[in-house]
């Protein structure tokens, strides 16, 4: 079974932060963040799923207005993994 999840991606100046209504994950690097996302999903809403795709959409509210025209190209990302 495949599951698709959308989360909001942000940065606090030190850590990447990914969250939705079910969990929040943080990491200094994307590799750290991805491990935390997988861990949170195993413990929560997707523990019995086999394949998960997580779409991370950057939080445009914190993005400078003059750069928003480039935001979707540079800051959205997806990860796919098996639980």
XYZ file of N, CA and C in Angstrom:
249
model
N 0.841 -1.177 0.000
C 0.000 0.000 0.000
C 0.890 1.247 0.000
N 0.496 2.263 -0.762
C 1.275 3.501 -0.810
C 0.496 4.640 -0.167
N 1.221 5.463 0.584
C 0.630 6.610 1.267
C 1.368 7.867 0.851
N 0.612 8.935 0.594
C 1.197 10.237 0.277
C 0.853 11.207 1.391
N 1.878 11.909 1.888
C 1.705 12.848 2.995
C 2.307 14.188 2.605
N 1.603 15.273 2.907
C 2.114 16.624 2.672
C 2.460 17.242 4.025
N 3.627 17.867 4.076
C 4.024 18.576 5.278
C 4.615 19.929 4.888
N 4.664 20.827 5.846
C 5.223 22.163 5.656
C 6.681 22.133 6.096
N 7.545 22.733 5.298
C 8.970 22.773 5.580
C 9.381 24.208 5.904
N 10.134 24.376 6.974
C 10.641 25.691 7.357
C 12.044 25.583 7.918
N 12.599 26.721 8.275
C 13.941 26.757 8.852
C 13.975 27.849 9.901
N 14.548 27.554 11.060
C 14.582 28.539 12.146
C 15.940 29.236 12.276
N 16.799 29.079 11.286
C 18.130 29.659 11.343
C 19.181 28.644 11.755
N 18.760 27.562 12.368
C 19.653 26.495 12.804
C 19.208 25.132 12.300
N 17.903 24.889 12.356
C 17.358 23.570 12.030
C 16.270 23.663 10.964
N 16.168 22.604 10.159
C 15.024 22.430 9.282
C 13.883 21.894 10.127
N 12.676 22.347 9.866
C 11.502 21.921 10.622
C 10.432 21.472 9.632
N 9.941 20.258 9.801
C 8.879 19.709 8.964
C 7.718 19.341 9.872
N 6.503 19.799 9.516
C 5.367 19.505 10.397
C 4.059 19.441 9.610
N 3.121 18.752 10.220
C 1.727 18.751 9.785
C 0.880 18.575 11.034
N -0.377 18.199 10.885
C -1.253 18.049 12.053
C -0.883 16.865 12.936
N -0.111 15.905 12.396
C 0.200 14.685 13.130
C 1.541 14.681 13.845
N 2.527 15.431 13.328
C 3.857 15.376 13.932
C 4.690 16.586 13.531
N 5.806 16.754 14.250
C 6.835 17.744 13.915
C 8.180 17.032 13.989
N 9.006 17.255 12.977
C 10.351 16.674 12.939
C 11.345 17.791 12.666
N 12.549 17.686 13.248
C 13.579 18.711 13.040
C 14.922 18.042 12.762
N 15.810 18.806 12.123
C 17.159 18.318 11.875
C 18.048 19.427 11.361
N 19.322 19.371 11.710
C 20.276 20.379 11.228
C 20.530 20.253 9.733
N 20.455 19.025 9.201
C 20.633 18.765 7.776
C 19.383 18.054 7.257
N 19.258 17.992 5.929
C 18.132 17.253 5.363
C 18.223 15.772 5.720
N 19.419 15.231 5.793
C 19.578 13.823 6.178
C 19.041 13.591 7.591
N 19.375 14.492 8.523
C 18.857 14.394 9.898
C 17.338 14.540 9.913
N 16.841 15.497 9.154
C 15.399 15.736 9.095
C 14.679 14.507 8.552
N 15.198 13.923 7.477
C 14.564 12.744 6.881
C 14.481 11.588 7.878
N 15.535 11.375 8.641
C 15.511 10.318 9.663
C 14.430 10.578 10.704
N 14.257 11.831 11.115
C 13.241 12.174 12.101
C 11.830 12.007 11.526
N 11.655 12.351 10.239
C 10.350 12.170 9.595
C 9.996 10.682 9.547
N 10.919 9.853 9.132
C 10.678 8.407 9.075
C 10.350 7.872 10.460
N 11.104 8.299 11.451
C 10.872 7.846 12.824
C 9.483 8.255 13.320
N 9.087 9.497 13.041
C 7.772 9.983 13.472
C 6.649 9.216 12.779
N 6.812 8.913 11.509
C 5.771 8.181 10.785
C 5.672 6.732 11.227
N 6.785 6.126 11.574
C 6.746 4.747 12.087
C 6.001 4.688 13.416
N 6.150 5.718 14.219
C 5.514 5.734 15.534
C 4.069 6.218 15.476
N 3.664 6.791 14.354
C 2.349 7.412 14.291
C 1.448 6.888 13.204
N 1.028 7.788 12.325
C -0.070 7.489 11.413
C 0.221 6.455 10.323
N 1.457 6.096 10.082
C 1.771 5.208 8.948
C 2.494 3.939 9.353
N 2.365 3.506 10.572
C 3.181 2.383 11.013
C 2.932 1.089 10.250
N 1.773 0.903 9.647
C 1.485 -0.331 8.935
C 1.552 -0.181 7.418
N 2.061 0.913 6.930
C 2.143 1.153 5.483
C 3.473 0.631 4.940
N 3.490 0.245 3.690
C 4.734 -0.265 3.133
C 5.554 0.823 2.443
N 4.951 1.681 1.637
C 5.679 2.728 0.928
C 5.022 4.078 1.222
N 5.868 5.062 1.557
C 5.375 6.399 1.910
C 6.134 7.436 1.091
N 5.407 8.382 0.526
C 6.006 9.540 -0.129
C 5.601 10.769 0.654
N 6.596 11.527 1.100
C 6.359 12.742 1.869
C 6.747 13.938 1.002
N 5.792 14.809 0.730
C 6.039 16.040 -0.016
C 6.197 17.175 0.980
N 7.353 17.822 0.927
C 7.647 18.933 1.836
C 7.545 20.238 1.060
N 6.563 21.062 1.416
C 6.354 22.355 0.761
C 6.861 23.456 1.677
N 7.770 24.274 1.172
C 8.358 25.321 1.994
C 7.289 26.317 2.431
N 7.383 26.784 3.659
C 6.445 27.745 4.238
C 6.711 29.128 3.639
N 5.881 29.524 2.676
C 6.081 30.801 1.992
C 5.889 32.003 2.899
N 5.239 31.842 4.029
C 5.010 32.964 4.938
C 6.321 33.546 5.470
N 7.367 32.733 5.548
C 8.648 33.215 6.060
C 9.643 33.538 4.946
N 9.225 33.351 3.721
C 10.096 33.569 2.565
C 10.042 35.038 2.153
N 11.180 35.681 1.883
C 11.160 37.089 1.463
C 10.312 37.285 0.203
N 9.505 38.327 0.192
C 8.582 38.578 -0.908
C 9.308 38.637 -2.252
N 10.450 39.286 -2.305
C 11.158 39.456 -3.577
C 11.691 38.143 -4.137
N 11.765 37.084 -3.309
C 12.263 35.790 -3.784
C 11.151 34.776 -4.041
N 9.907 35.114 -3.762
C 8.823 34.141 -3.881
C 8.664 33.592 -5.287
N 9.050 34.347 -6.290
C 8.933 33.842 -7.657
C 9.820 32.617 -7.896
N 10.855 32.429 -7.086
C 11.768 31.294 -7.223
C 11.511 30.191 -6.194
N 10.668 30.432 -5.244
C 10.510 29.548 -4.087
C 10.116 28.120 -4.448
N 9.143 27.937 -5.303
C 8.694 26.567 -5.588
C 9.783 25.757 -6.282
N 10.630 26.410 -7.022
C 11.702 25.703 -7.718
C 12.808 25.248 -6.760
N 13.137 26.062 -5.794
C 14.293 25.782 -4.950
C 13.992 25.083 -3.627
N 12.802 25.209 -3.080
C 12.618 24.769 -1.704
C 11.608 23.657 -1.474
N 10.883 23.208 -2.451
C 10.012 22.060 -2.245
C 10.819 20.793 -2.489
N 10.543 19.761 -1.728
C 11.260 18.500 -1.897
C 10.367 17.340 -1.498
N 10.703 16.155 -1.957
C 9.965 14.942 -1.622
C 10.941 13.840 -1.251
N 10.491 12.972 -0.358
C 11.248 11.763 -0.035
C 10.285 10.578 -0.123
N 10.786 9.454 -0.562
C 10.008 8.222 -0.635
C 10.799 7.126 0.050
N 10.113 6.348 0.866
C 10.792 5.285 1.615
C 9.789 4.195 1.975
N 10.308 3.059 2.372
C 9.497 1.942 2.842
C 9.543 1.890 4.350
N 8.390 1.673 4.958
C 8.337 1.522 6.420
C 8.371 0.056 6.782
